CSV table of C-alpha atoms in Angstrom, one decimal:
chain,number,residue,atom,x,y,z
A,1,UNK,CA,172.5,20.8,-25.6
A,2,UNK,CA,168.9,21.6,-26.9
A,3,UNK,CA,168.2,23.6,-23.3
A,4,UNK,CA,171.4,25.5,-23.7
A,5,UNK,CA,171.2,26.5,-26.9
A,6,UNK,CA,167.3,27.7,-26.1
A,7,UNK,CA,169.1,29.7,-23.0
A,8,UNK,CA,171.1,31.9,-25.2
A,9,UNK,CA,168.3,32.0,-28.1
A,10,UNK,CA,166.1,33.8,-25.2
A,11,UNK,CA,169.2,35.7,-24.0
A,12,UNK,CA,169.4,37.4,-27.5
A,13,UNK,CA,165.6,38.0,-27.9
A,14,UNK,CA,166.5,39.7,-24.2
A,15,UNK,CA,169.0,41.7,-25.0
A,16,UNK,CA,167.7,42.8,-28.5
A,17,UNK,CA,164.6,43.4,-26.2
A,18,UNK,CA,166.2,45.7,-23.6
A,19,UNK,CA,168.4,47.6,-26.7
A,20,UNK,CA,166.1,48.2,-29.3
A,21,UNK,CA,163.6,50.0,-26.2
A,22,UNK,CA,160.9,48.0,-26.6
A,23,UNK,CA,160.9,46.8,-22.6
A,24,UNK,CA,160.6,50.5,-22.1
A,25,UNK,CA,156.5,51.6,-22.5
A,26,UNK,CA,157.4,55.7,-22.4
A,27,UNK,CA,159.3,54.5,-25.8
A,28,UNK,CA,156.4,52.2,-26.6
A,29,UNK,CA,153.3,54.6,-26.4
A,30,UNK,CA,155.4,57.7,-27.9
A,31,UNK,CA,156.0,55.3,-31.0
A,32,UNK,CA,152.0,55.3,-31.2
A,33,UNK,CA,151.2,58.9,-30.1
A,34,UNK,CA,151.7,60.9,-33.6
A,35,UNK,CA,149.7,63.5,-32.1
A,36,UNK,CA,152.2,64.3,-29.0
A,37,UNK,CA,155.3,63.2,-28.0
A,38,UNK,CA,156.0,61.6,-31.3
A,39,UNK,CA,159.0,58.8,-31.2
A,40,UNK,CA,160.0,56.8,-34.7
A,41,UNK,CA,162.2,54.5,-32.6
A,42,UNK,CA,159.9,51.3,-32.8
A,43,UNK,CA,159.6,50.9,-36.5
A,44,UNK,CA,163.2,50.5,-36.6
A,45,UNK,CA,163.1,47.6,-34.6
A,46,UNK,CA,160.1,46.5,-36.7
A,47,UNK,CA,162.5,47.1,-39.5
A,48,UNK,CA,165.3,45.6,-38.2
A,49,UNK,CA,163.7,42.7,-36.8
A,50,UNK,CA,161.8,41.7,-40.0
A,51,UNK,CA,165.1,42.1,-42.4
A,52,UNK,CA,166.9,39.6,-40.6
A,53,UNK,CA,163.7,37.0,-39.9
A,54,UNK,CA,163.1,37.3,-44.0
A,55,UNK,CA,166.1,36.3,-44.7
A,56,UNK,CA,166.8,33.9,-42.1
A,57,UNK,CA,163.4,31.9,-42.6
A,58,UNK,CA,164.5,31.9,-46.5
A,59,UNK,CA,167.5,30.1,-45.5
A,60,UNK,CA,166.2,28.2,-43.1
A,61,UNK,CA,162.6,27.1,-44.4
A,62,UNK,CA,164.9,25.2,-47.8
A,63,UNK,CA,166.1,22.5,-45.1
A,64,UNK,CA,164.2,19.8,-44.9
A,65,UNK,CA,163.5,19.8,-41.2
A,66,UNK,CA,165.2,22.3,-38.1
A,67,UNK,CA,168.6,20.7,-36.8
A,68,UNK,CA,167.1,19.3,-33.6
A,69,UNK,CA,163.3,18.6,-34.4
A,70,UNK,CA,161.4,16.1,-37.1
A,71,UNK,CA,159.4,18.7,-38.6
A,72,UNK,CA,159.7,22.7,-38.4
A,73,UNK,CA,155.9,23.2,-36.1
A,74,UNK,CA,154.6,26.0,-38.2
A,75,UNK,CA,150.9,27.2,-38.0
A,76,UNK,CA,149.2,26.4,-41.1
A,77,UNK,CA,145.8,28.3,-40.8
A,78,UNK,CA,144.9,30.8,-44.1
A,79,UNK,CA,141.4,31.7,-43.0
A,80,UNK,CA,140.7,35.3,-41.7
A,81,UNK,CA,137.9,34.9,-39.3
A,82,UNK,CA,136.3,37.3,-36.2
A,83,UNK,CA,138.5,35.5,-33.2
A,84,UNK,CA,141.8,36.4,-34.8
A,85,UNK,CA,141.1,40.0,-36.0
A,86,UNK,CA,138.9,40.8,-32.9
A,87,UNK,CA,141.4,39.5,-30.4
A,88,UNK,CA,144.2,41.2,-32.3
A,89,UNK,CA,142.5,44.7,-31.9
A,90,UNK,CA,141.8,43.8,-27.9
A,91,UNK,CA,145.6,42.9,-28.2
A,92,UNK,CA,145.9,46.5,-29.0
A,93,UNK,CA,143.5,48.3,-27.1
A,94,UNK,CA,145.4,46.9,-23.7
A,95,UNK,CA,148.7,47.2,-25.7
A,96,UNK,CA,148.6,51.1,-25.7
A,97,UNK,CA,146.3,51.3,-22.5
A,98,UNK,CA,149.8,49.6,-20.4
A,99,UNK,CA,152.6,50.0,-22.5
A,100,UNK,CA,153.8,46.7,-22.9
A,101,UNK,CA,153.6,44.0,-24.8
A,102,UNK,CA,154.1,40.4,-24.0
A,103,UNK,CA,157.6,40.2,-26.1
A,104,UNK,CA,158.7,43.8,-24.1
A,105,UNK,CA,157.5,43.0,-21.2
A,106,UNK,CA,159.4,39.0,-19.9
A,107,UNK,CA,162.7,40.1,-20.8
A,108,UNK,CA,161.6,43.3,-18.5
A,109,UNK,CA,161.0,41.0,-15.7
A,110,UNK,CA,165.2,40.8,-15.3
A,111,UNK,CA,165.4,44.7,-14.3
A,112,UNK,CA,163.3,43.8,-11.4
A,113,UNK,CA,160.6,46.5,-11.7
A,114,UNK,CA,157.3,46.1,-9.2
A,115,UNK,CA,155.5,48.0,-12.8
A,116,UNK,CA,156.7,45.0,-14.9
A,117,UNK,CA,156.2,42.2,-12.4
A,118,UNK,CA,152.5,43.6,-12.2
A,119,UNK,CA,151.7,43.4,-15.2
A,120,UNK,CA,152.8,40.4,-16.1
A,121,UNK,CA,150.7,38.8,-13.2
A,122,UNK,CA,147.7,40.9,-15.2
A,123,UNK,CA,149.0,39.0,-18.5
A,124,UNK,CA,148.9,35.6,-17.1
A,125,UNK,CA,145.5,35.6,-15.9
A,126,UNK,CA,144.1,37.3,-19.3
A,127,UNK,CA,145.8,34.4,-20.6
A,128,UNK,CA,143.9,32.3,-18.5
A,129,UNK,CA,140.9,33.7,-18.9
A,130,UNK,CA,141.1,34.3,-22.7
A,131,UNK,CA,141.7,30.2,-22.8
A,132,UNK,CA,138.3,29.7,-21.0
A,133,UNK,CA,137.0,32.0,-23.7
A,134,UNK,CA,138.5,30.2,-26.5
A,135,UNK,CA,136.8,26.8,-25.1
A,136,UNK,CA,133.9,28.2,-24.3
A,137,UNK,CA,133.0,29.7,-27.8
A,138,UNK,CA,134.8,26.3,-29.5
A,139,UNK,CA,131.8,24.4,-27.1
A,140,UNK,CA,129.6,26.8,-28.4
A,141,UNK,CA,130.4,26.7,-32.6
A,142,UNK,CA,130.1,22.7,-32.0
A,143,UNK,CA,127.0,22.6,-30.7
A,144,UNK,CA,125.5,24.9,-33.6
A,145,UNK,CA,127.3,23.3,-36.3
B,1,UNK,CA,157.0,62.2,-21.1
B,2,UNK,CA,159.5,62.5,-24.1
B,3,UNK,CA,161.6,59.8,-25.2
B,4,UNK,CA,164.7,60.3,-27.3
B,5,UNK,CA,164.7,59.6,-30.7
B,6,UNK,CA,167.3,55.8,-31.0
B,7,UNK,CA,167.7,54.6,-34.9
B,8,UNK,CA,170.7,52.8,-34.6
B,9,UNK,CA,170.0,50.7,-31.3
B,10,UNK,CA,166.4,49.5,-32.5
B,11,UNK,CA,168.0,48.6,-35.6
B,12,UNK,CA,170.4,47.2,-34.1
B,13,UNK,CA,167.8,45.4,-31.4
B,14,UNK,CA,165.6,44.6,-33.7
B,15,UNK,CA,168.2,42.7,-35.6
B,16,UNK,CA,169.0,40.7,-32.6
B,17,UNK,CA,165.4,39.8,-32.3
B,18,UNK,CA,165.4,38.7,-35.9
B,19,UNK,CA,168.1,36.7,-35.3
B,20,UNK,CA,166.8,35.1,-32.1
B,21,UNK,CA,163.6,34.1,-34.3
B,22,UNK,CA,166.3,32.9,-36.9
B,23,UNK,CA,168.3,30.4,-34.5
B,24,UNK,CA,165.2,29.1,-32.9
B,25,UNK,CA,163.8,27.8,-36.1
B,26,UNK,CA,166.5,26.3,-37.2
B,27,UNK,CA,167.5,24.2,-33.9
B,28,UNK,CA,164.1,23.5,-32.3
B,29,UNK,CA,161.4,24.6,-35.4
B,30,UNK,CA,159.6,27.2,-33.5
B,31,UNK,CA,158.4,30.7,-33.8
B,32,UNK,CA,159.8,32.7,-31.4
B,33,UNK,CA,156.7,34.6,-30.4
B,34,UNK,CA,156.3,35.2,-27.0
B,35,UNK,CA,152.6,34.8,-26.1
B,36,UNK,CA,153.3,31.2,-27.3
B,37,UNK,CA,156.6,30.6,-26.0
B,38,UNK,CA,154.9,31.7,-22.2
B,39,UNK,CA,151.5,30.2,-22.9
B,40,UNK,CA,152.7,26.9,-23.6
B,41,UNK,CA,154.9,27.4,-20.8
B,42,UNK,CA,151.9,27.5,-18.7
B,43,UNK,CA,150.4,24.6,-19.8
B,44,UNK,CA,153.0,22.4,-21.5
B,45,UNK,CA,151.9,19.7,-24.0
B,46,UNK,CA,154.6,17.2,-22.0
B,47,UNK,CA,158.1,17.8,-19.7
B,48,UNK,CA,161.1,18.4,-23.0
B,49,UNK,CA,158.2,20.7,-24.5
B,50,UNK,CA,157.7,23.3,-20.6
B,51,UNK,CA,162.2,22.6,-20.6
B,52,UNK,CA,163.0,24.8,-23.7
B,53,UNK,CA,159.7,26.9,-23.2
B,54,UNK,CA,161.4,27.6,-19.3
B,55,UNK,CA,164.9,27.7,-20.8
B,56,UNK,CA,163.8,30.2,-23.6
B,57,UNK,CA,162.5,32.4,-20.8
B,58,UNK,CA,165.2,31.8,-18.3
B,59,UNK,CA,167.6,34.1,-21.0
B,60,UNK,CA,164.7,36.4,-22.3
B,61,UNK,CA,164.7,37.7,-18.4
B,62,UNK,CA,168.4,37.6,-18.0
B,63,UNK,CA,168.7,40.4,-21.2
B,64,UNK,CA,168.4,43.2,-18.8
B,65,UNK,CA,171.2,41.5,-16.9
B,66,UNK,CA,173.6,41.4,-19.8
B,67,UNK,CA,172.7,44.6,-21.0
B,68,UNK,CA,173.9,45.9,-17.8
B,69,UNK,CA,177.1,43.9,-17.6
B,70,UNK,CA,177.5,44.5,-21.3
B,71,UNK,CA,177.1,48.2,-20.9
B,72,UNK,CA,177.2,49.7,-17.8
B,73,UNK,CA,173.7,50.3,-17.2
B,74,UNK,CA,170.5,48.6,-17.0
B,75,UNK,CA,168.3,48.6,-19.8
B,76,UNK,CA,165.7,51.8,-19.1
B,77,UNK,CA,162.2,51.0,-18.2
B,78,UNK,CA,159.6,53.9,-17.7
B,79,UNK,CA,156.6,53.8,-17.2
B,80,UNK,CA,154.3,56.4,-17.5
B,81,UNK,CA,150.8,54.8,-16.6
B,82,UNK,CA,149.3,54.1,-13.2
B,83,UNK,CA,149.2,50.9,-11.5
B,84,UNK,CA,145.2,50.5,-12.6
B,85,UNK,CA,146.4,51.0,-15.8
B,86,UNK,CA,149.0,48.3,-15.9
B,87,UNK,CA,146.2,45.7,-14.3
B,88,UNK,CA,143.7,46.6,-16.7
B,89,UNK,CA,146.0,46.9,-19.8
B,90,UNK,CA,147.8,43.2,-19.3
B,91,UNK,CA,144.5,41.5,-18.0
B,92,UNK,CA,143.3,43.0,-21.5
B,93,UNK,CA,146.6,42.1,-23.8
B,94,UNK,CA,146.3,37.8,-21.5
B,95,UNK,CA,142.8,37.7,-23.9
B,96,UNK,CA,143.4,40.0,-26.6
B,97,UNK,CA,146.7,37.5,-27.9
B,98,UNK,CA,144.7,34.4,-26.3
B,99,UNK,CA,142.2,35.0,-29.1
B,100,UNK,CA,144.1,36.4,-31.6
B,101,UNK,CA,147.0,33.9,-31.6
B,102,UNK,CA,150.2,36.2,-30.8
B,103,UNK,CA,151.3,39.3,-30.4
B,104,UNK,CA,154.5,41.5,-31.9
B,105,UNK,CA,156.6,38.9,-31.5
B,106,UNK,CA,155.0,36.0,-33.2
B,107,UNK,CA,152.1,37.6,-35.7
B,108,UNK,CA,154.6,40.8,-35.8
B,109,UNK,CA,157.5,39.9,-36.7
B,110,UNK,CA,157.4,35.7,-37.4
B,111,UNK,CA,154.3,36.0,-38.8
B,112,UNK,CA,154.9,38.8,-40.7
B,113,UNK,CA,158.4,37.4,-42.2
B,114,UNK,CA,156.5,34.2,-43.6
B,115,UNK,CA,154.1,36.7,-45.1
B,116,UNK,CA,151.2,34.5,-43.5
B,117,UNK,CA,148.3,36.7,-44.5
B,118,UNK,CA,146.3,35.7,-41.0
B,119,UNK,CA,149.8,37.7,-39.1
B,120,UNK,CA,149.4,40.5,-41.5
B,121,UNK,CA,146.1,40.7,-40.5
B,122,UNK,CA,146.5,40.5,-36.8
B,123,UNK,CA,149.4,43.1,-37.1
B,124,UNK,CA,147.6,45.8,-38.7
B,125,UNK,CA,144.8,45.2,-36.5
B,126,UNK,CA,146.4,45.9,-33.4
B,127,UNK,CA,148.3,48.4,-35.0
B,128,UNK,CA,145.3,50.3,-35.6
B,129,UNK,CA,143.9,49.9,-32.2
B,130,UNK,CA,147.3,50.8,-30.4
B,131,UNK,CA,147.0,53.8,-32.1
B,132,UNK,CA,143.7,54.8,-30.9
B,133,UNK,CA,143.3,53.2,-27.8
B,134,UNK,CA,147.0,56.0,-27.0
B,135,UNK,CA,145.6,58.9,-28.9
B,136,UNK,CA,142.4,58.8,-26.6
B,137,UNK,CA,143.9,58.0,-23.3
B,138,UNK,CA,146.5,61.2,-24.2
B,139,UNK,CA,144.4,63.4,-26.4
B,140,UNK,CA,140.9,63.1,-25.7
B,141,UNK,CA,140.3,61.5,-22.3
B,142,UNK,CA,143.9,63.8,-20.7
B,143,UNK,CA,143.7,66.3,-23.3
């Protein structure tokens, strides 16, 4: 039951991404190209997603626990650090170069296009490299502390 | 490459993305972030942690096929960049989302909806650098 629900939720996300245009790098890059062939569609994706999530989370997170787990798995950190800002800034550079973000690319794999497979392959290698870098940074800060 | 302005499809698609985020929180109590789900799938805590991530990913990947069955055409994937840029971009995205702890779905949708200060700052940071990168590639280097 848990896995069937997870699949259906992934499917809803994948259909949403596909319809919205987030799986299409030409559209994504045009959203950011205000000085050129600007396509404001992505603001509507973000708007639609945020309205539904904002309201839905208010209702769901009032409950003591989710239906199939003993508690909500929510990030608790509130501090702003260089790793958060630098990592996010770096993500934007990559997004601007390739036009795919992870949430756009994973559903796009289903179109069978080789370009998506190439991007996701590089993404997976990047995530592994990021983990190594993160471990090295944590070790270093533990030594200096 | 020009693309058509699609406010209604984009709003509807965005609403479905939001619906998926709400449902995942209501059932498993998890954040619907592509980065977190993929990274956890690659290095799961245990089998049960791996299995729900695998099921969500399988659902995501079948999304375009469902759209094909419902509408009669596969969603458009137009890639106006070279293979080299896809590889470099993908690698940088991977490092960035790992250090930054999330991407457009995790920080941009789920975190912003929770009004998390970290997610708001992360989203502003990557929106700015994406815009600068596109401008530099298209109008400084390419222009």
